[in-house]
Amino acid sequence: MAPIARAAAARPAIDHRLVATGQHRELFDDMAAAFGLTVDRNLALGETGQTIEALERRIAAALPALADELRPDMILVQGDTTSAWGSALAAHRLGMAVGHVEAGLRSHDLALPFPEERNRVEIDAVSTLLFAPTTAARANLEAEPAVTGRIHVTGNTGIDALLWMRGMAAGHRLHDGGRRLVLVTCHRRENIGAGIAGICEALRRLARRPDVRIVLPLHPNPSVRAGIREALAGIANIELLDPLDYPTMVRMMDGAHLILSDSGGLQEEAPALGVPLLVLRDNSERPEALATGNIALVGTDPDRIVAAATRLLDNPAAYAAMAVPAYPYGRGDAAERILDAIEDWAATFRPRASQPASGRSPPASQA
């Protein structure tokens, strides 16, 4: 959302507020600082070990008072997190318009990834404006009868953020001591347990190679961190790091020879950087990235992961075929496209019959 907040600040017609739920506070503060953003409100809803249902209930309880105070014309949410889902549903119940950034992504399997696939489907069903990153995402939305909002193909703001930060970090690549850097991230809820165990076994095997340096920034989720530390702590050629700030992470991605990850965002970012990515999942809601040839699904089976990584490390032709930059999610102007669509919508905005919690009509000048 940082590119949208930065771009909105330059538009007099848009009065915006940046609200944080308060999860992973240090990571969020680092990100905001990297983009020069100030958070207008932190709801402080993060609690160690809380369930997704508990978080949704806390968002539903916190949002009415905030909506009553700010009286926004629209609430923007991004992606498929529980925070986005809870905020969108709470706003919908209050009669507020919802704008969904990164709408229309589908794996077409409610169990994989869970709860993200459920979240994105339900957010799209209650959204007034749907900002699809690609034409394929738009087609997904058009095929669902529950989706009734306006659909705009905009690209993805994650690419805006990546390319902006890459330009800021140019000339500051990290050194890897002559070894090829293999960057790894894993955090998906469905991989906790057997999936992470399989990934760690693969990394132990790959770490036997003297020509690689494996770096794994740990996710804040205690369930994820504990399993990885137990399996990989102290192994030569594997570095377990605390979570990285965004500028450092971008430099790490840009300087990597190969990335292994179960992240959704990295499936978009790696192609834009021209870095081959092996996806530690069995399916993907980003078929456009798969079509570029820059990424490949390998799941969590250690034999499959090791075979795919070894091929890219040992076969220069196979590596070169994947290491070609591609931009299926835009070239950095998604935020401006999204704000254009919001201003067009606001020009014909009329207060809905169902008002925010206080019953007062929201001013048409605020978005």
Short mmCIF file of N, CA, C and O in Angstrom, two decimals, residues 232-363:
data_model
loop_
_atom_site.label_atom_id
_atom_site.label_comp_id
_atom_site.label_asym_id
_atom_site.label_seq_id
_atom_site.Cartn_x
_atom_site.Cartn_y
_atom_site.Cartn_z
N LEU A 232 17.58 -26.39 11.37
CA LEU A 232 18.70 -25.84 10.58
C LEU A 232 19.76 -25.08 11.37
O LEU A 232 20.81 -24.74 10.81
N ALA A 233 19.52 -24.81 12.63
CA ALA A 233 20.49 -24.02 13.40
C ALA A 233 21.84 -24.73 13.44
O ALA A 233 21.93 -25.93 13.67
N GLY A 234 22.89 -23.96 13.18
CA GLY A 234 24.25 -24.48 13.29
C GLY A 234 24.78 -25.21 12.09
O GLY A 234 25.91 -25.70 12.11
N ILE A 235 24.01 -25.30 11.02
CA ILE A 235 24.46 -26.02 9.82
C ILE A 235 25.29 -25.08 8.94
O ILE A 235 24.87 -23.96 8.63
N ALA A 236 26.46 -25.56 8.55
CA ALA A 236 27.35 -24.76 7.71
C ALA A 236 26.68 -24.41 6.39
O ALA A 236 25.93 -25.21 5.82
N ASN A 237 26.94 -23.20 5.92
CA ASN A 237 26.41 -22.67 4.66
C ASN A 237 24.94 -22.26 4.75
O ASN A 237 24.34 -21.91 3.74
N ILE A 238 24.33 -22.32 5.94
CA ILE A 238 22.97 -21.84 6.12
C ILE A 238 22.97 -20.74 7.18
O ILE A 238 23.42 -20.95 8.31
N GLU A 239 22.48 -19.56 6.81
CA GLU A 239 22.39 -18.44 7.73
C GLU A 239 20.92 -18.16 8.04
O GLU A 239 20.15 -17.85 7.13
N LEU A 240 20.56 -18.27 9.30
CA LEU A 240 19.21 -17.93 9.75
C LEU A 240 19.24 -16.51 10.31
O LEU A 240 19.95 -16.24 11.27
N LEU A 241 18.48 -15.63 9.69
CA LEU A 241 18.50 -14.22 10.06
C LEU A 241 17.19 -13.81 10.69
O LEU A 241 16.14 -14.41 10.43
N ASP A 242 17.24 -12.76 11.50
CA ASP A 242 16.01 -12.12 11.93
C ASP A 242 15.35 -11.47 10.72
O ASP A 242 16.01 -11.26 9.69
N PRO A 243 14.06 -11.14 10.81
CA PRO A 243 13.39 -10.50 9.66
C PRO A 243 14.16 -9.28 9.18
O PRO A 243 14.67 -8.49 9.97
N LEU A 244 14.25 -9.14 7.86
CA LEU A 244 15.01 -8.05 7.25
C LEU A 244 14.10 -6.85 6.99
O LEU A 244 12.92 -7.01 6.67
N ASP A 245 14.66 -5.65 7.09
CA ASP A 245 13.89 -4.49 6.66
C ASP A 245 13.76 -4.54 5.14
O ASP A 245 14.49 -5.26 4.45
N TYR A 246 12.81 -3.77 4.61
CA TYR A 246 12.49 -3.88 3.19
C TYR A 246 13.66 -3.52 2.27
O TYR A 246 13.94 -4.24 1.31
N PRO A 247 14.39 -2.42 2.52
CA PRO A 247 15.53 -2.12 1.63
C PRO A 247 16.54 -3.25 1.59
O PRO A 247 17.06 -3.60 0.52
N THR A 248 16.85 -3.85 2.75
CA THR A 248 17.80 -4.95 2.78
C THR A 248 17.26 -6.16 2.04
O THR A 248 17.99 -6.86 1.32
N MET A 249 15.96 -6.43 2.20
CA MET A 249 15.35 -7.58 1.52
C MET A 249 15.40 -7.39 0.01
O MET A 249 15.68 -8.34 -0.73
N VAL A 250 15.15 -6.18 -0.46
CA VAL A 250 15.21 -5.92 -1.90
C VAL A 250 16.63 -6.12 -2.41
O VAL A 250 16.84 -6.74 -3.47
N ARG A 251 17.62 -5.62 -1.68
CA ARG A 251 19.01 -5.84 -2.09
C ARG A 251 19.35 -7.32 -2.10
O ARG A 251 20.06 -7.81 -2.98
N MET A 252 18.84 -8.06 -1.11
CA MET A 252 19.10 -9.50 -1.03
C MET A 252 18.46 -10.21 -2.23
O MET A 252 19.09 -11.07 -2.86
N MET A 253 17.22 -9.88 -2.56
CA MET A 253 16.57 -10.50 -3.71
C MET A 253 17.30 -10.17 -5.00
O MET A 253 17.53 -11.04 -5.85
N ASP A 254 17.69 -8.91 -5.15
CA ASP A 254 18.33 -8.46 -6.38
C ASP A 254 19.70 -9.09 -6.56
O ASP A 254 20.15 -9.31 -7.69
N GLY A 255 20.36 -9.41 -5.45
CA GLY A 255 21.68 -10.01 -5.52
C GLY A 255 21.68 -11.52 -5.48
O GLY A 255 22.74 -12.15 -5.56
N ALA A 256 20.50 -12.14 -5.37
CA ALA A 256 20.42 -13.60 -5.27
C ALA A 256 20.65 -14.26 -6.62
O ALA A 256 20.27 -13.72 -7.67
N HIS A 257 21.25 -15.42 -6.59
CA HIS A 257 21.38 -16.25 -7.79
C HIS A 257 20.11 -17.06 -8.00
O HIS A 257 19.68 -17.29 -9.13
N LEU A 258 19.47 -17.45 -6.88
CA LEU A 258 18.28 -18.29 -6.92
C LEU A 258 17.46 -18.02 -5.67
O LEU A 258 18.03 -17.78 -4.59
N ILE A 259 16.14 -18.04 -5.81
CA ILE A 259 15.25 -17.84 -4.67
C ILE A 259 14.35 -19.07 -4.53
O ILE A 259 13.83 -19.59 -5.53
N LEU A 260 14.19 -19.53 -3.30
CA LEU A 260 13.22 -20.59 -2.96
C LEU A 260 12.24 -19.98 -1.98
O LEU A 260 12.66 -19.44 -0.93
N SER A 261 10.95 -20.04 -2.27
CA SER A 261 9.99 -19.35 -1.40
C SER A 261 8.58 -19.90 -1.60
O SER A 261 8.22 -20.35 -2.68
N ASP A 262 7.78 -19.81 -0.52
CA ASP A 262 6.34 -20.09 -0.64
C ASP A 262 5.53 -18.81 -0.64
O ASP A 262 4.30 -18.83 -0.51
N SER A 263 6.19 -17.68 -0.80
CA SER A 263 5.53 -16.38 -0.77
C SER A 263 4.75 -16.10 -2.05
O SER A 263 5.21 -16.43 -3.15
N GLY A 264 3.59 -15.48 -1.91
CA GLY A 264 2.84 -15.05 -3.08
C GLY A 264 3.48 -13.84 -3.74
O GLY A 264 3.65 -13.79 -4.96
N GLY A 265 3.88 -12.84 -2.92
CA GLY A 265 4.46 -11.63 -3.48
C GLY A 265 5.74 -11.88 -4.25
O GLY A 265 5.98 -11.26 -5.29
N LEU A 266 6.56 -12.80 -3.77
CA LEU A 266 7.82 -13.08 -4.46
C LEU A 266 7.60 -13.70 -5.84
O LEU A 266 8.46 -13.60 -6.71
N GLN A 267 6.45 -14.32 -6.06
CA GLN A 267 6.15 -14.86 -7.38
C GLN A 267 6.00 -13.74 -8.40
O GLN A 267 6.16 -13.96 -9.60
N GLU A 268 5.68 -12.54 -7.95
CA GLU A 268 5.60 -11.38 -8.83
C GLU A 268 6.93 -10.65 -8.89
O GLU A 268 7.35 -10.16 -9.95
N GLU A 269 7.61 -10.57 -7.73
CA GLU A 269 8.82 -9.76 -7.64
C GLU A 269 10.02 -10.41 -8.34
O GLU A 269 10.80 -9.71 -9.00
N ALA A 270 10.18 -11.72 -8.17
CA ALA A 270 11.34 -12.39 -8.75
C ALA A 270 11.40 -12.23 -10.28
O ALA A 270 12.47 -11.93 -10.83
N PRO A 271 10.28 -12.42 -11.01
CA PRO A 271 10.35 -12.19 -12.45
C PRO A 271 10.77 -10.77 -12.81
O PRO A 271 11.54 -10.57 -13.76
N ALA A 272 10.27 -9.78 -12.07
CA ALA A 272 10.64 -8.40 -12.37
C ALA A 272 12.12 -8.14 -12.16
O ALA A 272 12.71 -7.27 -12.81
N LEU A 273 12.75 -8.92 -11.28
CA LEU A 273 14.18 -8.78 -11.03
C LEU A 273 15.01 -9.70 -11.92
O LEU A 273 16.24 -9.61 -11.94
N GLY A 274 14.35 -10.63 -12.62
CA GLY A 274 15.08 -11.58 -13.45
C GLY A 274 15.82 -12.63 -12.64
O GLY A 274 16.84 -13.15 -13.10
N VAL A 275 15.31 -12.97 -11.45
CA VAL A 275 15.94 -13.98 -10.60
C VAL A 275 15.06 -15.22 -10.60
O VAL A 275 13.87 -15.14 -10.25
N PRO A 276 15.56 -16.39 -10.98
CA PRO A 276 14.74 -17.62 -10.96
C PRO A 276 14.20 -17.92 -9.56
O PRO A 276 14.91 -17.77 -8.56
N LEU A 277 12.96 -18.35 -9.52
CA LEU A 277 12.29 -18.66 -8.26
C LEU A 277 11.69 -20.05 -8.31
O LEU A 277 10.95 -20.38 -9.24
N LEU A 278 12.00 -20.86 -7.32
CA LEU A 278 11.35 -22.15 -7.13
C LEU A 278 10.31 -21.97 -6.03
O LEU A 278 10.64 -21.63 -4.89
N VAL A 279 9.04 -22.21 -6.37
CA VAL A 279 7.92 -21.95 -5.46
C VAL A 279 7.67 -23.19 -4.62
O VAL A 279 7.38 -24.28 -5.15
N LEU A 280 7.75 -23.04 -3.30
CA LEU A 280 7.61 -24.15 -2.37
C LEU A 280 6.14 -24.40 -2.06
O LEU A 280 5.70 -24.45 -0.90
N ARG A 281 5.37 -24.57 -3.12
CA ARG A 281 3.93 -24.84 -3.02
C ARG A 281 3.55 -25.74 -4.19
O ARG A 281 4.29 -25.85 -5.17
N ASP A 282 2.38 -26.35 -4.08
CA ASP A 282 1.91 -27.25 -5.14
C ASP A 282 1.00 -26.56 -6.14
O ASP A 282 0.69 -27.13 -7.19
N ASN A 283 0.53 -25.35 -5.82
CA ASN A 283 -0.28 -24.61 -6.78
C ASN A 283 0.00 -23.13 -6.61
O ASN A 283 0.71 -22.72 -5.69
N SER A 284 -0.56 -22.34 -7.52
CA SER A 284 -0.31 -20.90 -7.48
C SER A 284 -1.52 -20.16 -7.99
O SER A 284 -2.21 -20.60 -8.93
N GLU A 285 -1.78 -19.01 -7.35
CA GLU A 285 -2.83 -18.11 -7.80
C GLU A 285 -2.28 -17.07 -8.77
O GLU A 285 -2.96 -16.12 -9.13
N ARG A 286 -1.05 -17.28 -9.21
CA ARG A 286 -0.40 -16.34 -10.12
C ARG A 286 0.06 -17.07 -11.40
O ARG A 286 1.27 -17.22 -11.64
N PRO A 287 -0.88 -17.51 -12.22
CA PRO A 287 -0.51 -18.24 -13.44
C PRO A 287 0.29 -17.38 -14.42
O PRO A 287 1.06 -17.90 -15.22
N GLU A 288 0.11 -16.06 -14.35
CA GLU A 288 0.86 -15.18 -15.25
C GLU A 288 2.36 -15.29 -14.98
O GLU A 288 3.18 -15.23 -15.92
N ALA A 289 2.72 -15.43 -13.70
CA ALA A 289 4.14 -15.57 -13.37
C ALA A 289 4.67 -16.91 -13.86
O ALA A 289 5.78 -17.00 -14.40
N LEU A 290 3.88 -17.96 -13.70
CA LEU A 290 4.29 -19.28 -14.20
C LEU A 290 4.50 -19.24 -15.71
O LEU A 290 5.43 -19.86 -16.24
N ALA A 291 3.63 -18.50 -16.40
CA ALA A 291 3.72 -18.45 -17.86
C ALA A 291 4.99 -17.76 -18.34
O ALA A 291 5.44 -18.01 -19.47
N THR A 292 5.60 -16.91 -17.53
CA THR A 292 6.83 -16.23 -17.96
C THR A 292 8.01 -17.19 -18.03
O THR A 292 9.00 -16.91 -18.71
N GLY A 293 7.93 -18.31 -17.30
CA GLY A 293 9.06 -19.23 -17.23
C GLY A 293 10.08 -18.85 -16.18
O GLY A 293 11.07 -19.57 -15.98
N ASN A 294 9.87 -17.74 -15.47
CA ASN A 294 10.81 -17.31 -14.43
C ASN A 294 10.64 -18.08 -13.13
O ASN A 294 11.55 -18.10 -12.30
N ILE A 295 9.46 -18.69 -12.92
CA ILE A 295 9.22 -19.40 -11.68
C ILE A 295 8.74 -20.81 -12.00
O ILE A 295 8.24 -21.08 -13.11
N ALA A 296 8.89 -21.72 -11.04
CA ALA A 296 8.44 -23.10 -11.22
C ALA A 296 7.95 -23.63 -9.88
O ALA A 296 8.55 -23.35 -8.83
N LEU A 297 6.85 -24.39 -9.91
CA LEU A 297 6.32 -25.01 -8.70
C LEU A 297 7.11 -26.28 -8.38
O LEU A 297 7.28 -27.14 -9.23
N VAL A 298 7.57 -26.38 -7.12
CA VAL A 298 8.30 -27.58 -6.72
C VAL A 298 7.73 -28.22 -5.46
O VAL A 298 8.18 -29.30 -5.05
N GLY A 299 6.75 -27.57 -4.81
CA GLY A 299 6.17 -28.16 -3.61
C GLY A 299 7.13 -28.19 -2.44
O GLY A 299 8.10 -27.41 -2.37
N THR A 300 6.91 -29.14 -1.53
CA THR A 300 7.75 -29.23 -0.33
C THR A 300 8.47 -30.58 -0.21
O THR A 300 9.09 -30.85 0.80
N ASP A 301 8.38 -31.42 -1.25
CA ASP A 301 9.10 -32.69 -1.24
C ASP A 301 10.59 -32.43 -1.39
O ASP A 301 11.01 -31.79 -2.37
N PRO A 302 11.44 -32.89 -0.47
CA PRO A 302 12.86 -32.55 -0.54
C PRO A 302 13.55 -33.04 -1.81
O PRO A 302 14.42 -32.35 -2.35
N ASP A 303 13.19 -34.23 -2.30
CA ASP A 303 13.81 -34.73 -3.52
C ASP A 303 13.51 -33.81 -4.70
O ASP A 303 14.40 -33.52 -5.52
N ARG A 304 12.28 -33.36 -4.78
CA ARG A 304 11.88 -32.51 -5.89
C ARG A 304 12.56 -31.14 -5.80
O ARG A 304 13.01 -30.58 -6.81
N ILE A 305 12.65 -30.58 -4.59
CA ILE A 305 13.30 -29.28 -4.41
C ILE A 305 14.77 -29.36 -4.78
O ILE A 305 15.30 -28.53 -5.53
N VAL A 306 15.46 -30.39 -4.26
CA VAL A 306 16.90 -30.54 -4.52
C VAL A 306 17.16 -30.74 -6.01
O VAL A 306 18.10 -30.16 -6.57
N ALA A 307 16.34 -31.54 -6.67
CA ALA A 307 16.54 -31.79 -8.09
C ALA A 307 16.39 -30.51 -8.90
O ALA A 307 17.20 -30.22 -9.80
N ALA A 308 15.36 -29.72 -8.60
CA ALA A 308 15.13 -28.48 -9.35
C ALA A 308 16.24 -27.47 -9.09
O ALA A 308 16.73 -26.81 -10.02
N ALA A 309 16.63 -27.32 -7.82
CA ALA A 309 17.69 -26.37 -7.50
C ALA A 309 19.02 -26.79 -8.10
O ALA A 309 19.78 -25.96 -8.64
N THR A 310 19.33 -28.09 -8.05
CA THR A 310 20.59 -28.59 -8.60
C THR A 310 20.67 -28.34 -10.10
O THR A 310 21.72 -27.96 -10.64
N ARG A 311 19.56 -28.53 -10.78
CA ARG A 311 19.52 -28.28 -12.23
C ARG A 311 19.87 -26.83 -12.53
O ARG A 311 20.66 -26.55 -13.45
N LEU A 312 19.32 -25.90 -11.77
CA LEU A 312 19.60 -24.50 -12.03
C LEU A 312 21.01 -24.10 -11.62
O LEU A 312 21.60 -23.20 -12.22
N LEU A 313 21.55 -24.76 -10.62
CA LEU A 313 22.91 -24.46 -10.17
C LEU A 313 23.97 -25.06 -11.09
O LEU A 313 25.08 -24.53 -11.20
N ASP A 314 23.62 -26.17 -11.74
CA ASP A 314 24.64 -26.89 -12.54
C ASP A 314 24.47 -26.76 -14.04
O ASP A 314 25.37 -27.12 -14.79
N ASN A 315 23.31 -26.29 -14.50
CA ASN A 315 23.03 -26.23 -15.93
C ASN A 315 22.88 -24.76 -16.35
O ASN A 315 21.81 -24.17 -16.19
N PRO A 316 23.92 -24.15 -16.89
CA PRO A 316 23.86 -22.73 -17.25
C PRO A 316 22.74 -22.40 -18.23
O PRO A 316 22.13 -21.33 -18.14
N ALA A 317 22.46 -23.31 -19.17
CA ALA A 317 21.40 -23.03 -20.15
C ALA A 317 20.04 -23.00 -19.48
O ALA A 317 19.20 -22.14 -19.78
N ALA A 318 19.79 -23.96 -18.57
CA ALA A 318 18.52 -23.98 -17.86
C ALA A 318 18.37 -22.73 -17.00
O ALA A 318 17.28 -22.14 -16.91
N TYR A 319 19.46 -22.31 -16.37
CA TYR A 319 19.41 -21.11 -15.54
C TYR A 319 19.13 -19.87 -16.39
O TYR A 319 18.27 -19.05 -16.06
N ALA A 320 19.84 -19.75 -17.50
CA ALA A 320 19.68 -18.56 -18.35
C ALA A 320 18.26 -18.44 -18.89
O ALA A 320 17.74 -17.33 -19.05
N ALA A 321 17.61 -19.57 -19.13
CA ALA A 321 16.25 -19.54 -19.65
C ALA A 321 15.26 -18.95 -18.64
O ALA A 321 14.24 -18.37 -19.03
N MET A 322 15.57 -19.11 -17.34
CA MET A 322 14.68 -18.57 -16.31
C MET A 322 15.08 -17.18 -15.85
O MET A 322 14.25 -16.46 -15.29
N ALA A 323 16.33 -16.80 -16.06
CA ALA A 323 16.84 -15.55 -15.51
C ALA A 323 16.65 -14.38 -16.47
O ALA A 323 17.57 -13.61 -16.75
N VAL A 324 15.44 -14.23 -16.98
CA VAL A 324 15.11 -13.16 -17.91
C VAL A 324 14.01 -12.30 -17.28
O VAL A 324 12.94 -12.82 -16.94
N PRO A 325 14.23 -11.01 -17.08
CA PRO A 325 13.20 -10.17 -16.45
C PRO A 325 11.88 -10.20 -17.24
O PRO A 325 11.88 -10.22 -18.47
N ALA A 326 10.78 -10.23 -16.50
CA ALA A 326 9.45 -10.22 -17.09
C ALA A 326 8.54 -9.41 -16.19
O ALA A 326 8.73 -9.37 -14.97
N TYR A 327 7.52 -8.79 -16.80
CA TYR A 327 6.68 -7.85 -16.04
C TYR A 327 5.19 -8.11 -16.26
O TYR A 327 4.45 -7.23 -16.73
N PRO A 328 4.71 -9.29 -15.91
CA PRO A 328 3.28 -9.56 -16.09
C PRO A 328 2.38 -8.76 -15.15
O PRO A 328 1.17 -8.66 -15.38
N TYR A 329 2.96 -8.17 -14.11
CA TYR A 329 2.16 -7.43 -13.12
C TYR A 329 2.41 -5.92 -13.19
O TYR A 329 2.18 -5.21 -12.22
N GLY A 330 2.88 -5.45 -14.32
CA GLY A 330 3.06 -4.02 -14.51
C GLY A 330 4.49 -3.58 -14.35
O GLY A 330 5.36 -4.32 -13.89
N ARG A 331 4.73 -2.33 -14.73
CA ARG A 331 6.08 -1.77 -14.70
C ARG A 331 6.22 -0.61 -13.74
O ARG A 331 7.13 0.21 -13.84
N GLY A 332 5.28 -0.51 -12.78
CA GLY A 332 5.48 0.48 -11.73
C GLY A 332 4.48 1.61 -11.68
O GLY A 332 4.71 2.58 -10.94
N ASP A 333 3.36 1.54 -12.42
CA ASP A 333 2.38 2.63 -12.40
C ASP A 333 1.03 2.21 -11.85
O ASP A 333 0.02 2.87 -12.08
N ALA A 334 0.98 1.10 -11.10
CA ALA A 334 -0.30 0.60 -10.60
C ALA A 334 -0.96 1.58 -9.64
O ALA A 334 -2.19 1.77 -9.67
N ALA A 335 -0.19 2.21 -8.76
CA ALA A 335 -0.78 3.12 -7.78
C ALA A 335 -1.50 4.27 -8.46
O ALA A 335 -2.62 4.65 -8.06
N GLU A 336 -0.88 4.84 -9.49
CA GLU A 336 -1.54 5.95 -10.19
C GLU A 336 -2.82 5.49 -10.88
O GLU A 336 -3.83 6.21 -10.90
N ARG A 337 -2.81 4.30 -11.46
CA ARG A 337 -4.01 3.77 -12.11
C ARG A 337 -5.13 3.56 -11.08
O ARG A 337 -6.30 3.85 -11.36
N ILE A 338 -4.77 3.06 -9.90
CA ILE A 338 -5.76 2.83 -8.86
C ILE A 338 -6.37 4.16 -8.40
O ILE A 338 -7.60 4.29 -8.26
N LEU A 339 -5.53 5.15 -8.19
CA LEU A 339 -6.05 6.45 -7.74
C LEU A 339 -6.88 7.13 -8.82
O LEU A 339 -7.87 7.82 -8.51
N ASP A 340 -6.52 6.95 -10.09
CA ASP A 340 -7.36 7.47 -11.18
C ASP A 340 -8.76 6.87 -11.10
O ASP A 340 -9.77 7.58 -11.24
N ALA A 341 -8.83 5.57 -10.88
CA ALA A 341 -10.12 4.89 -10.81
C ALA A 341 -10.92 5.36 -9.61
O ALA A 341 -12.16 5.51 -9.68
N ILE A 342 -10.25 5.59 -8.49
CA ILE A 342 -10.96 6.07 -7.30
C ILE A 342 -11.51 7.47 -7.53
O ILE A 342 -12.65 7.78 -7.15
N GLU A 343 -10.73 8.33 -8.17
CA GLU A 343 -11.22 9.69 -8.43
C GLU A 343 -12.40 9.66 -9.41
O GLU A 343 -13.36 10.43 -9.25
N ASP A 344 -12.35 8.79 -10.42
CA ASP A 344 -13.48 8.65 -11.33
C ASP A 344 -14.72 8.20 -10.58
O ASP A 344 -15.83 8.70 -10.82
N TRP A 345 -14.56 7.22 -9.68
CA TRP A 345 -15.68 6.74 -8.89
C TRP A 345 -16.22 7.84 -7.98
O TRP A 345 -17.43 8.03 -7.85
N ALA A 346 -15.32 8.59 -7.33
CA ALA A 346 -15.73 9.63 -6.40
C ALA A 346 -16.49 10.76 -7.10
O ALA A 346 -17.33 11.42 -6.49
N ALA A 347 -16.21 10.96 -8.39
CA ALA A 347 -16.89 12.03 -9.13
C ALA A 347 -18.38 11.78 -9.24
O ALA A 347 -19.16 12.72 -9.40
N THR A 348 -18.79 10.52 -9.16
CA THR A 348 -20.22 10.18 -9.24
C THR A 348 -20.72 9.57 -7.94
O THR A 348 -21.78 8.97 -7.91
N PHE A 349 -19.93 9.73 -6.86
CA PHE A 349 -20.27 9.12 -5.58
C PHE A 349 -21.55 9.72 -5.00
O PHE A 349 -21.75 10.93 -5.03
N ARG A 350 -22.40 8.85 -4.47
CA ARG A 350 -23.57 9.28 -3.71
C ARG A 350 -23.62 8.47 -2.42
O ARG A 350 -23.41 7.25 -2.45
N PRO A 351 -23.89 9.10 -1.26
CA PRO A 351 -23.96 8.34 -0.01
C PRO A 351 -24.96 7.20 -0.12
O PRO A 351 -26.05 7.36 -0.67
N ARG A 352 -24.57 6.04 0.40
CA ARG A 352 -25.46 4.88 0.40
C ARG A 352 -26.50 5.02 1.50
O ARG A 352 -26.33 5.75 2.47
N ALA A 353 -27.58 4.27 1.36
CA ALA A 353 -28.66 4.34 2.34
C ALA A 353 -28.17 3.91 3.71
O ALA A 353 -28.57 4.44 4.75
N SER A 354 -27.29 2.92 3.76
CA SER A 354 -26.74 2.43 5.01
C SER A 354 -25.53 3.27 5.37
O SER A 354 -24.56 3.30 4.64
N GLN A 355 -25.59 4.00 6.50
CA GLN A 355 -24.54 4.92 6.87
C GLN A 355 -23.57 4.28 7.85
O GLN A 355 -23.86 3.26 8.45
N PRO A 356 -22.39 4.92 8.05
CA PRO A 356 -21.49 4.45 9.09
C PRO A 356 -22.14 4.46 10.46
O PRO A 356 -23.28 4.90 10.62
N ALA A 357 -21.40 3.99 11.44
CA ALA A 357 -21.98 3.66 12.74
C ALA A 357 -22.80 4.79 13.34
O ALA A 357 -23.80 4.56 14.02
N SER A 358 -22.41 6.05 13.15
CA SER A 358 -23.11 7.16 13.78
C SER A 358 -24.39 7.51 13.05
O SER A 358 -25.24 8.23 13.59
N GLY A 359 -24.54 7.04 11.80
CA GLY A 359 -25.71 7.40 11.02
C GLY A 359 -25.53 8.69 10.25
O GLY A 359 -26.40 9.11 9.53
N ARG A 360 -24.36 9.34 10.40
CA ARG A 360 -24.11 10.59 9.68
C ARG A 360 -23.65 10.30 8.28
O ARG A 360 -22.92 9.35 8.03
N SER A 361 -24.02 11.14 7.33
CA SER A 361 -23.59 10.96 5.95
C SER A 361 -22.13 11.32 5.82
O SER A 361 -21.71 12.38 6.31
N PRO A 362 -21.33 10.51 5.14
CA PRO A 362 -19.92 10.86 4.95
C PRO A 362 -19.79 11.98 3.93
O PRO A 362 -20.55 12.06 2.99
N PRO A 363 -18.80 12.87 4.13
CA PRO A 363 -18.59 13.94 3.15
C PRO A 363 -18.03 13.37 1.85
O PRO A 363 -17.14 12.55 1.86
#
